[in-house]
XYZ file of C-alpha atoms in Angstrom:
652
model
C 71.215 147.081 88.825
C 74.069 148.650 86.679
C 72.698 148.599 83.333
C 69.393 149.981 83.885
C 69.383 153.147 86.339
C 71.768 155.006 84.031
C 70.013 153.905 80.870
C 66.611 155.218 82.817
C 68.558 158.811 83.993
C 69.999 159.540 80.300
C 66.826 158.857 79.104
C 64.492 160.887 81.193
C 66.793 163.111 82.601
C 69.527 163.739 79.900
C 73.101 163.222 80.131
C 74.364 163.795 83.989
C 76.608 166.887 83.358
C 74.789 168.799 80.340
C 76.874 171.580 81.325
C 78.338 174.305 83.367
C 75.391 176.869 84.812
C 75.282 179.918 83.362
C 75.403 183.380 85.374
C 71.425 183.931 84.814
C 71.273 180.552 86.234
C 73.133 180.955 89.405
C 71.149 184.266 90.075
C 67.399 182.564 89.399
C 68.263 179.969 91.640
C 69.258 182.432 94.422
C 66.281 184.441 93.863
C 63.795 180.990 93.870
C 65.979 178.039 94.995
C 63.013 175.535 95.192
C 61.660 175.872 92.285
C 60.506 172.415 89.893
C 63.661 172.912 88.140
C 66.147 172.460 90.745
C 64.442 169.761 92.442
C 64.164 167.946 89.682
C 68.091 168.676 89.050
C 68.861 167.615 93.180
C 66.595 164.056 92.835
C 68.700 163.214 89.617
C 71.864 164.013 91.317
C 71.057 162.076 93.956
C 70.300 159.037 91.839
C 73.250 159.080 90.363
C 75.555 158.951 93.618
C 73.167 155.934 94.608
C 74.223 153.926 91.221
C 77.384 155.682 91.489
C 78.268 153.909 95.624
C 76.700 150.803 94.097
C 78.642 150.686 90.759
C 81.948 151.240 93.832
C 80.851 148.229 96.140
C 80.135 145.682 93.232
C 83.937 146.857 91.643
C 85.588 146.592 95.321
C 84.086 143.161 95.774
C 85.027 141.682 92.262
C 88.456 142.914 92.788
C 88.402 141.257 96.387
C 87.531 137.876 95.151
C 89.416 138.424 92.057
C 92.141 138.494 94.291
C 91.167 135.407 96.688
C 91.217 133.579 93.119
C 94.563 134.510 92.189
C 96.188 133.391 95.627
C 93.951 130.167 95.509
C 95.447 129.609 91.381
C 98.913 129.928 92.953
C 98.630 127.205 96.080
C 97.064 124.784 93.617
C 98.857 121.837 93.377
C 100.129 121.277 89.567
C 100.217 117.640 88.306
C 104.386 116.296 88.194
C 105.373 115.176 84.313
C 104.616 111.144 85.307
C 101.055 112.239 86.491
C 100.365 114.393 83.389
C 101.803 111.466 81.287
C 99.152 108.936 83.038
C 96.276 111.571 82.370
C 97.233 112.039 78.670
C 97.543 108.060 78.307
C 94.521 107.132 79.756
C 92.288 110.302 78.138
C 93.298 108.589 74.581
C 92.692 105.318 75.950
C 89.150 106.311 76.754
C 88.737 107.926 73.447
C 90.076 105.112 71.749
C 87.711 102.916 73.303
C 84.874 105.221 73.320
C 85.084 105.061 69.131
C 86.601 101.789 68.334
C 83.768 99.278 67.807
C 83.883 96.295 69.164
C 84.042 92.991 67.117
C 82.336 90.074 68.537
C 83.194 87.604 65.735
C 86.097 85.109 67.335
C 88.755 84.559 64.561
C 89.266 81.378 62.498
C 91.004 78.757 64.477
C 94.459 77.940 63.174
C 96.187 74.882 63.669
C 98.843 74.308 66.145
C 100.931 72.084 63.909
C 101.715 74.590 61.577
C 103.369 76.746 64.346
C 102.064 80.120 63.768
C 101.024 82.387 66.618
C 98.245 81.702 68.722
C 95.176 84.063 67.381
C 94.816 86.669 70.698
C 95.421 90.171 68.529
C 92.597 91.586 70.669
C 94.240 90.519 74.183
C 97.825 91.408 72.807
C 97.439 95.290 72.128
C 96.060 95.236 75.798
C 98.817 93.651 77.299
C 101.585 95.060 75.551
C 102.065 97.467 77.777
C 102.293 95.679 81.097
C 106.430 95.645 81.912
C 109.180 97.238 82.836
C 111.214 99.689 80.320
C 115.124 99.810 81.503
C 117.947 101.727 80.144
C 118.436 99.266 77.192
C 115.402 97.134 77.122
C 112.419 95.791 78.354
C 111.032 93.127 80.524
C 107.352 91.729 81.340
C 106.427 91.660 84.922
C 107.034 88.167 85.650
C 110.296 88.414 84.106
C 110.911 91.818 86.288
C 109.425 89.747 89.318
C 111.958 86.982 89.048
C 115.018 89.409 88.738
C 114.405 91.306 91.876
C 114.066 87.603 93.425
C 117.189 86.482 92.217
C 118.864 89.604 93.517
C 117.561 88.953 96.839
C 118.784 85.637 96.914
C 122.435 87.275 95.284
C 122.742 89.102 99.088
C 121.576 85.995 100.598
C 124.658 83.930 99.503
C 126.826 86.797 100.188
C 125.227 86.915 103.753
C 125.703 82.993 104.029
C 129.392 83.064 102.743
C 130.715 86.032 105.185
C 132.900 84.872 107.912
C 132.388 86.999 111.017
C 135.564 87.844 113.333
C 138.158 87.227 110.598
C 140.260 89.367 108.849
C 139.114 91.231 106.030
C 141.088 90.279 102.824
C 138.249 91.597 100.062
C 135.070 93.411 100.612
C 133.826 93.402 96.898
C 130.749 91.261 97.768
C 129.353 94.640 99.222
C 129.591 95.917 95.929
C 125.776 96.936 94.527
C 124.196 95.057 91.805
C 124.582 96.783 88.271
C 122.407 99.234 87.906
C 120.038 97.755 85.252
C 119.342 95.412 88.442
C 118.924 98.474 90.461
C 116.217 100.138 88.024
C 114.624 97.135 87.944
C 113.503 96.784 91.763
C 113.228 100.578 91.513
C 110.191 99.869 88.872
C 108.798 97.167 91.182
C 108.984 99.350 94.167
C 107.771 102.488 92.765
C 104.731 100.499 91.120
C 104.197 99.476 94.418
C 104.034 95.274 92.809
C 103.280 92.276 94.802
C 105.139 89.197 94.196
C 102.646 87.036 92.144
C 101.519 84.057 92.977
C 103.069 80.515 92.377
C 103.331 80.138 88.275
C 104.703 77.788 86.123
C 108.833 78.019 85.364
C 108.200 79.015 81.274
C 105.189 81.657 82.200
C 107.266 84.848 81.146
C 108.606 83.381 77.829
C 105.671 82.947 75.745
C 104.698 79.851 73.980
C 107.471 79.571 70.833
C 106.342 78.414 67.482
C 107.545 74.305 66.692
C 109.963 72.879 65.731
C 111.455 76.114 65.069
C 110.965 79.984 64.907
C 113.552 82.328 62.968
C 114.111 85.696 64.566
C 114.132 88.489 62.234
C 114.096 92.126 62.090
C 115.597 94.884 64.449
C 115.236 93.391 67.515
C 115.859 90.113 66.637
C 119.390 89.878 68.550
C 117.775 91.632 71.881
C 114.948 89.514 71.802
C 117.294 86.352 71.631
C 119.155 87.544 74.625
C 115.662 88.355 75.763
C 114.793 85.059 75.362
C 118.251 83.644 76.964
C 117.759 85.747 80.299
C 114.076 84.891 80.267
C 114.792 81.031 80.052
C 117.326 81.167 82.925
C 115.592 82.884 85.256
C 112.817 80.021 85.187
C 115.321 77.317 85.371
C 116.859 78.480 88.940
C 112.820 77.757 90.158
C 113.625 74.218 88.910
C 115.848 71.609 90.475
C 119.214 72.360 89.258
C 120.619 69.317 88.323
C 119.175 69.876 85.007
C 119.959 71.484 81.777
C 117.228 74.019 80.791
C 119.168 75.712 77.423
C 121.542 75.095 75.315
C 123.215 76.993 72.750
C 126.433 77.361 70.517
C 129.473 79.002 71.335
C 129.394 81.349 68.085
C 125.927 82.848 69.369
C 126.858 83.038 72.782
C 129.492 85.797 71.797
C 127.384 87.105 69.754
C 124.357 87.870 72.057
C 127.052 88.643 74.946
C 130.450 89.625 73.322
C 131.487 90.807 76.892
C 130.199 87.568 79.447
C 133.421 86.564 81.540
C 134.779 82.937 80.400
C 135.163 81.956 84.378
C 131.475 82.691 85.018
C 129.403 79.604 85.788
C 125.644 80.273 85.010
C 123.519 77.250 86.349
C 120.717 75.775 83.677
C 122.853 77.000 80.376
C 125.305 74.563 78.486
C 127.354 75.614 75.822
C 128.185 73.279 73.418
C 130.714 73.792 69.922
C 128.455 72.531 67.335
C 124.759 70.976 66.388
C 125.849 67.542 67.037
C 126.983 67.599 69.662
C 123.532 69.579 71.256
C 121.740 66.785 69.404
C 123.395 63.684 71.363
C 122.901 65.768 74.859
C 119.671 66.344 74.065
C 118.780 62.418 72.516
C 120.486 61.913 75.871
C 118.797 63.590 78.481
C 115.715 62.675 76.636
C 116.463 59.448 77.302
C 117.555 59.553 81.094
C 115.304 58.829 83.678
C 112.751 61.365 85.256
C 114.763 63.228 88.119
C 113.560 62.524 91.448
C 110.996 64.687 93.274
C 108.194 64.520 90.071
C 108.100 66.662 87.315
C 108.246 66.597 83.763
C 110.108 63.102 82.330
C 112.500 65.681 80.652
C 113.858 69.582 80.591
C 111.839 71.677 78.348
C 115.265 72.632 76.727
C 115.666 75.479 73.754
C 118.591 75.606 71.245
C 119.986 79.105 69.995
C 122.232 78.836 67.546
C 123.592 80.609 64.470
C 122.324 80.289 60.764
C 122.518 76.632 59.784
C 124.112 75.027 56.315
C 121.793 72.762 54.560
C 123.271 69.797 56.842
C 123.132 71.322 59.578
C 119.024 72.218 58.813
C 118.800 68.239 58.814
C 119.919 67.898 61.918
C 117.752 70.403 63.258
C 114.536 68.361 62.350
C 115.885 65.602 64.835
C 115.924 67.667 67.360
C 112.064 68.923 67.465
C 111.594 64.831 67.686
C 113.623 64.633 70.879
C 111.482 67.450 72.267
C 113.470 70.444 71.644
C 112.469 73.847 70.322
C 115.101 75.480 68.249
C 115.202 79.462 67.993
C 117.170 80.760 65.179
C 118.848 84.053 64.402
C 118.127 84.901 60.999
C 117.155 82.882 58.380
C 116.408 79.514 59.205
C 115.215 76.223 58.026
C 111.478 75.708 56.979
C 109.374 76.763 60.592
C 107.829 80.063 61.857
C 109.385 83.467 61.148
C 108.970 86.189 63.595
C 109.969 89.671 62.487
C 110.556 91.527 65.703
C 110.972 95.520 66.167
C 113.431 97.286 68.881
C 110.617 97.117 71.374
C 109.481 93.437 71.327
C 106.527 93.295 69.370
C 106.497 90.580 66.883
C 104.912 89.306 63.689
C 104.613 86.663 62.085
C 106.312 87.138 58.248
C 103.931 84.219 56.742
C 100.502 85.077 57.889
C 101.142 88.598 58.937
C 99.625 88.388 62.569
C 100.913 90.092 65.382
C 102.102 87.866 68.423
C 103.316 88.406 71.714
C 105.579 90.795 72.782
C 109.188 89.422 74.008
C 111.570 90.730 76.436
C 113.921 92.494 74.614
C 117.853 93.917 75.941
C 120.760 94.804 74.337
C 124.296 93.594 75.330
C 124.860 96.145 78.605
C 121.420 95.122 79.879
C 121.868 91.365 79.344
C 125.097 91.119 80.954
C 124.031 93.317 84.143
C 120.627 90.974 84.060
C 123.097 87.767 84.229
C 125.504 89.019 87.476
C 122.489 88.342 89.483
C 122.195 84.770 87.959
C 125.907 83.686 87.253
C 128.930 83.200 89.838
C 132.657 82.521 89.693
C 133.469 79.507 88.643
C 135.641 76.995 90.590
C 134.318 78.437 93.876
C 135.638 76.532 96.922
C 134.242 75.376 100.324
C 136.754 77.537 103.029
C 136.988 76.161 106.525
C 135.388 77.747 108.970
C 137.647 78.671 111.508
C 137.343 80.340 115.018
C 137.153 84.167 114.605
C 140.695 86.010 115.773
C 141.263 87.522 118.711
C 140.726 91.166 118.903
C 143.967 93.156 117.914
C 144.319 96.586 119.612
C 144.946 99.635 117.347
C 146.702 102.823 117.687
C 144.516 105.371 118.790
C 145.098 107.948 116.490
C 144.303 105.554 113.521
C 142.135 103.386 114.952
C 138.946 102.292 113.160
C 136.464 99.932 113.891
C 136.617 97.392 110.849
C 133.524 98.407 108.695
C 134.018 97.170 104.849
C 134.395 99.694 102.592
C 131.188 99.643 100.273
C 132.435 99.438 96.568
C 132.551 101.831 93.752
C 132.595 105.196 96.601
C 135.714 106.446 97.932
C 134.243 107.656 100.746
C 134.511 106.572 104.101
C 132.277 103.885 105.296
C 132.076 104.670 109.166
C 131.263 107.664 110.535
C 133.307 110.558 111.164
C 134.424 111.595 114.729
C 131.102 113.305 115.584
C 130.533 115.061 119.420
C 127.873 112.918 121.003
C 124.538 115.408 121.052
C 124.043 116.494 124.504
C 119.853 115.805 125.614
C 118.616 116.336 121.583
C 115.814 117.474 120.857
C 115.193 115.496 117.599
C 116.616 111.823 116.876
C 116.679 110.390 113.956
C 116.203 106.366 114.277
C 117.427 104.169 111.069
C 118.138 100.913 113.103
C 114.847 98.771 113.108
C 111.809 100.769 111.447
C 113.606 104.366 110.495
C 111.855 106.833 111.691
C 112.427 110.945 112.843
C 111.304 111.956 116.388
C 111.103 115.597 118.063
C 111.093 115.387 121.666
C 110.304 111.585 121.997
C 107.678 111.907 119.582
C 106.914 110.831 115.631
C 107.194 113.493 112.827
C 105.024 112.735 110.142
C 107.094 112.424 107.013
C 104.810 112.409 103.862
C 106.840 111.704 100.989
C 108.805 108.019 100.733
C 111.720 110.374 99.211
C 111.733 112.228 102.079
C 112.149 109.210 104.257
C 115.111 107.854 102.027
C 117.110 111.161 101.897
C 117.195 111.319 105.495
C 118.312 107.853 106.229
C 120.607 108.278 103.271
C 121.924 111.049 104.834
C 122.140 109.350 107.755
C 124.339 106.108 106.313
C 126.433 108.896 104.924
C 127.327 111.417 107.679
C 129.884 112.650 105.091
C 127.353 114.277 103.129
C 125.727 113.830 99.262
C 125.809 115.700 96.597
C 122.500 116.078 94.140
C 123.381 113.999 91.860
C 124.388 111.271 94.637
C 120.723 111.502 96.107
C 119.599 111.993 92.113
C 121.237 108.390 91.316
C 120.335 106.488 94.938
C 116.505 107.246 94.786
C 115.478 107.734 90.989
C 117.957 105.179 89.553
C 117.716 104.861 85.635
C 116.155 108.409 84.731
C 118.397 111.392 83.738
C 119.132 113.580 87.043
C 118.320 116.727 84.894
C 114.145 115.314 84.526
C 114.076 114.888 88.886
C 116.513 117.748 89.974
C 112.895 119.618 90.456
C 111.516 116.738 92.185
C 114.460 116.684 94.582
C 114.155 120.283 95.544
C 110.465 119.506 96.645
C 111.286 116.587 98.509
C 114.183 118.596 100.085
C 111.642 121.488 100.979
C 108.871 119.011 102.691
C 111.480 117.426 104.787
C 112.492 120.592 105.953
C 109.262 121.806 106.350
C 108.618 118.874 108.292
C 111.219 119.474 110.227
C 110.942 122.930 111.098
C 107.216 122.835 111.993
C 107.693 119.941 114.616
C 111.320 120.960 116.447
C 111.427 124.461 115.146
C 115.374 124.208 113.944
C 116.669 123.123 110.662
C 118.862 119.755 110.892
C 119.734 119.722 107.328
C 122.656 121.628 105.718
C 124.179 122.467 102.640
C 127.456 123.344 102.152
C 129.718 123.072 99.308
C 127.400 121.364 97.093
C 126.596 118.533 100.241
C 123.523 118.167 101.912
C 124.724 116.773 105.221
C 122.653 116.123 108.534
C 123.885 118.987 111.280
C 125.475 116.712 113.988
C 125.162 119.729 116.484
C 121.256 119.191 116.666
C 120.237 115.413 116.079
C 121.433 112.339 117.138
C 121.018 109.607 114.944
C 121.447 105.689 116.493
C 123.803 104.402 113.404
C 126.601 107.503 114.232
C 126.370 105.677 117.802
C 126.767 102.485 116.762
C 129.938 103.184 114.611
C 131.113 105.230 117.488
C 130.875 102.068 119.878
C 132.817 99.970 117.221
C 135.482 102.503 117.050
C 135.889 102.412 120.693
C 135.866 98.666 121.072
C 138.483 98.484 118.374
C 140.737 100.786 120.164
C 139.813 99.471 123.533
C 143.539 98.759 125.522
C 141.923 95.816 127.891
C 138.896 94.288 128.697
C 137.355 94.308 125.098
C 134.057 92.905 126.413
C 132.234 95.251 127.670
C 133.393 97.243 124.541
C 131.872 94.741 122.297
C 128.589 94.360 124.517
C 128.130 97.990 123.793
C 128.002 97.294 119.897
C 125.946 94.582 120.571
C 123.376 96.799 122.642
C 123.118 99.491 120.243
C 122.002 97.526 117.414
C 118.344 97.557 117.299
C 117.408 96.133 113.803
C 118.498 96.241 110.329
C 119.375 99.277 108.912
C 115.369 100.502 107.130
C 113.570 97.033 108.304
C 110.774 96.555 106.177
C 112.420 98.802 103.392
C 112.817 97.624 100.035
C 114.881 100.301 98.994
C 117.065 99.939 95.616
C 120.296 101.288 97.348
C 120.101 100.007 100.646
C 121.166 96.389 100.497
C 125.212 97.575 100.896
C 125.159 99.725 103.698
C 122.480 97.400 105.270
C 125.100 94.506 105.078
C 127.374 96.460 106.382
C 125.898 97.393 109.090
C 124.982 93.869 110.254
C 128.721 92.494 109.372
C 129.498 95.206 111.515
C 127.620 93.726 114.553
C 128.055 90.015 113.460
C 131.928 90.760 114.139
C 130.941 92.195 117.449
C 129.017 89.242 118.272
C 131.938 86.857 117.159
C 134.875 89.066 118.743
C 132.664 88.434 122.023
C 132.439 84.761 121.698
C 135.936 84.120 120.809
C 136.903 86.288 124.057
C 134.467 84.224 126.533
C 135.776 81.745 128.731
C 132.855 80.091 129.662
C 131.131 77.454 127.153
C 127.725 78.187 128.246
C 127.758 82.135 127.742
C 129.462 81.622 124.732
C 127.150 79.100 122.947
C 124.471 82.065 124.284
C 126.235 84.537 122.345
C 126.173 82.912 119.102
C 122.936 82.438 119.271
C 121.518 85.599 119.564
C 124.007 86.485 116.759
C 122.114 83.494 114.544
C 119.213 85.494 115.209
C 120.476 88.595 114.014
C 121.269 86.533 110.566
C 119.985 83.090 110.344
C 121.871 82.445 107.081
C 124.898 82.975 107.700
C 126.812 79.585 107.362
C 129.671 80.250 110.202
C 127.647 81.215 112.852
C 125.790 78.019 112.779
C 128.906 75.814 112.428
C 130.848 77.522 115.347
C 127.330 76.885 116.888
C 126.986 73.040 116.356
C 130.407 72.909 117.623
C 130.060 74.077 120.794
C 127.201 72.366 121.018
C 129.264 69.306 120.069
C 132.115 70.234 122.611
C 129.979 70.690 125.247
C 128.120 66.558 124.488
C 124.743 67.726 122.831
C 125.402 66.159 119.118
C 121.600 65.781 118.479
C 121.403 69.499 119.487
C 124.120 70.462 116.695
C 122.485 67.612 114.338
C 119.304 69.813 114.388
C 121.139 72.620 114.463
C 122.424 72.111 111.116
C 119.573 70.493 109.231
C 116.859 73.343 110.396
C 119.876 75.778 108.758
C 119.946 73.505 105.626
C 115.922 73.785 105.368
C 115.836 76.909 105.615
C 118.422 77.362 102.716
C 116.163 75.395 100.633
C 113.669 77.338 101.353
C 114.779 80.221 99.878
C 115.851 78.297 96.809
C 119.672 77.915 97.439
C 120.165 74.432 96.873
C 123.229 72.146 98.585
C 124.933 72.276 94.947
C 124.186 76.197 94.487
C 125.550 77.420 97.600
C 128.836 79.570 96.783
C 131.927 79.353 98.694
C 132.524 81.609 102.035
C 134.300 85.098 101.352
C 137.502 84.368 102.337
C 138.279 86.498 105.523
């Protein structure tokens, strides 16, 4: 429809313009103006204005959508770094298995006397890749698995070993876990992991080569302390009255130049020399089974430093009493394993790649530990009736909220005007969640969600980098700054499309929530605990207050890396309420009440249930307290702190 008409005019017709007409022209036309001539001129005019308003309408509409295009390329949504990453990873995976050719001949068996690896190079350069990569190391996911479950059960001793209603001499159990702990249960959150089933205590640590590997190469030292960490971990699953490792005091300061000499870490002994670890172990061996079932004997593992030639003797007795030895270095005859920075090993004799170990260096390790070790010497405090509420002055007075560690900020919230009928309210108590005129805004992002109940713990505002550090711990601020700003922009959006005002403020480098335009339930609560602390008479009802406006932990059902401080905060905050009320209640009955609704609101906490079981006591009802007690013990045990592992109460 373009091409052809003109080629069809020029070619008949001539060119469209073969000139200006000439004065003879112009007069023979006059003179005889329908003539074959001049029609034939008009009809190929007229042609060409057809093509000509058709050539028009086909450019118009090309620019048009040409146009909708470009808008369209603009709105479309480009893929974030992580999500090109995944795309470029799993494009070469699907090359690489589109042209690698698969090998269906099994490889020779190999004899597990000799102590080489087991033959799985096929399975291993599949599975190399499941983990989690830290700042300093990396872990499998069982490993990873049992680290965020032994920092769960770190806040559950510190909830068990607060004393409500006393006063505060040291708040540095609120302090967070160190933050290779933090990126840790950031991984397992972000990865979205579920807690794997039941498994055997050694699943993480692979099977080691007997009677005794040598660890070589550049990793060898992380994979030891690897190997250490690893070990540990799957001894607190086991009863605890039992050794699980051993090793000397040279390689223990070598592996972990920096561990505190008054730690206690349960399932490690530390012994000065070989023979000494060979009469525990030719001991132990030779004990009885420990009660409950199980194996006859720990499964215990040696690390030591190079031997001498005796010392190589005495290693060979040990593989007989059912030890495995692991070497650093060079080591007496056995299986060498040269293993690179990332945990990848290989066997020196046959050549073979084996399993892939966890691997940390010496900042890693030691944050990996605080979550297993304690203070040693730890001892039982009485429990002792909380003290009676003390008035403040008013123009100092502060409800007593423990400071959270390593911030110099202030813990409660500032003196903030109560929000006259709000039109949004922003709920972190119980499920968090953001409402605009007594209904649910939709908040799409999870990082969304966090900065505003982040925001709302700290009423005093964050900076970038503070919301940077609390939501993508372990990854440079400079690689999620743009990912922060989007997150920022949604939850404003959000915001802005359901009430129509903008909560959120910035000023001097702080993103603070306006506290002229939302009300949030955790400002409240603080508010009621500075009033009850400052209350001249009748502290009661002041207390009752505190008690009312707590509706749930701070995030339920949040699994948050950052949240565990000012969540324990928050509930000391209440458990004080509760036990300021009890101690100020004359009558027995109402008291014993009080305490236990405040055992609901922690169930682990080991004061609470003795004040309990002695009312119940005082008041005749011993079997009452009896059961009391034991359903508390169980329920310890169930969570895998054991009579002998529970630490000592903070002392208040």
């Amino acid at each position: 429809m373009l091409v052809v008409p003109p080629w069809l005019l020029t070619t008949l017709a001539g060119p469209p313009l073969p000139g200006w007409p000439t004065g003879a022209q112009m007069r023979s036309w006059i003179a005889d103006p329908l003539n074959q001539h001049t029609l034939t001129a008009a009809l190929t005019t007229l042609a060409w204005l057809v093509w000509l308003g058709l050539a028009c309408t086909v450019a118009v509409t090309a620019a048009r959508r040409a146009r909708a295009r470009a808008r369209w390329l603009r709105r479309l949504p480009l893929p974030t770094p992580w999500q090109a990453a995944a795309t470029t990873v799993a494009g070469a995976a699907a090359l690489n298995t589109a042209h690698i050719p698969t090998v269906d001949t099994p490889p020779p068996p190999v004899s597990a006397s000799t102590g080489t690896l087991h033959p799985h190079d096929g399975a291993a350069d599949t599975q190399t890749g499941d983990g989690v990569t830290v700042p300093g190391g990396w872990l499998p996911d069982t490993t990873a698995q049992q680290v965020a479950a032994a920092a769960a059960l770190v806040w559950l001793r510190r909830r068990r070993a607060y004393q409500p209603g006393q006063p505060s001499t040291d708040d540095s159990d609120l302090a967070p876990l160190p933050n290779t702990v933090t990126a840790v249960r950031t991984a397992l959150t972000d990865a979205d992991t579920q807690q794997p089933p039941a498994t055997p205590a050694t699943a993480a640590l692979p099977a080691l080569p007997t009677p005794c590997v040598a660890l070589t190469g550049d990793g060898a030292a992380d994979a030891a302390r690897g190997i250490l960490l690893t070990r540990l971990l799957a001894a607190m699953r086991d009863p605890q009255d039992t050794t699980r490792l051993l090793i000397t005091h040279t390689a223990l300061t070598t592996l972990l130049p920096d561990i505190s000499t008054d730690t206690e870490i349960p399932g490690l002994r530390v012994v000065n020399t070989v023979d000494q670890a060979a009469t525990l172990i030719s001991s132990l061996i030779n004990a009885p089974p420990p009660r409950g079932g199980g194996a006859g004997h720990p499964d215990l593992l040696l690390l030591t430093d190079p031997p001498n030639a005796p010392t190589a003797a005495q290693l060979a007795t040990l593989h007989h009493a059912g030890a495995t030895v692991v070497m650093l270095g060079a080591g007496p005859p056995g299986t060498t394993w040269s293993i690179d920075g990332h945990g990848h090993t290989r066997d020196e004799d046959t050549g073979r790649a084996g399993p892939r170990l966890c691997v940390l260096d010496c900042t890693a390790a030691t944050d990996l530990l605080a979550v297993i070790a304690h203070p040693a010497g730890e001892r039982e405090h009485p429990v002792t009736e909380p003290a009676p509420p003390q008035r403040q002055p008013a123009e100092t007075g502060h409800a007593r909220i423990p400071r959270q560690a390593g911030a110099d900020r202030r813990a409660a919230a500032p003196d903030i005007p109560a929000v006259t009928n709000p039109h949004l309210q922003v709920r972190v108590l119980g499920r968090p969640a953001l409402l605009a005129g007594g209904e649910p805004v939709t908040i799409r992002r999870s990082a969304a969600l966090q900065v505003l109940v982040l925001l709302a713990v700290h009423p005093e505002g964050a900076t970038t980098t503070d919301l940077v550090q609390a939501i993508w711990p372990g990854l440079p601020a400079h690689t999620v700054t743009g990912r922060l700003y989007t997150t920022l922009s949604d939850l404003r959006a959000a915001i802005r499309t359901a009430a129509g005002v903008s909560v959120l403020r910035h000023i001097e480098d702080r993103y603070h929530l306006d506290p002229d335009r939302v009300d949030v339930d955790l400002w409240r609560l603080h508010a009621a605990a500075r009033n009850a602390a400052t209350a001249l008479s009748d502290h009661a009802p002041a207390w009752q207050m505190v008690i009312d406006t707590y509706t749930g932990d701070l995030a339920a059902g949040h699994t948050w890396a950052w949240i565990d401080p000012p969540r324990e905060a928050t509930r000391r905050l209440v458990l004080d309420a509760y036990a300021s009320a009890a101690a100020a209640q004359t009558d027995p009955h109402h008291r014993l009440r009080i305490l236990q609704d405040a055992i609901r609101v922690d169930p682990y906490n080991q004061t609470l249930h003795q004040l309990a079981a002695d009312q119940l006591n005082a008041l005749g009802d011993a079997d009452a307290a009896a059961r009391l007690m034991d359903g508390y013990q169980r329920r310890l045990q169930l969570v895998g702190i054991a009579a002998s592992d529970q630490p000592a109460p903070t002392s208040r």
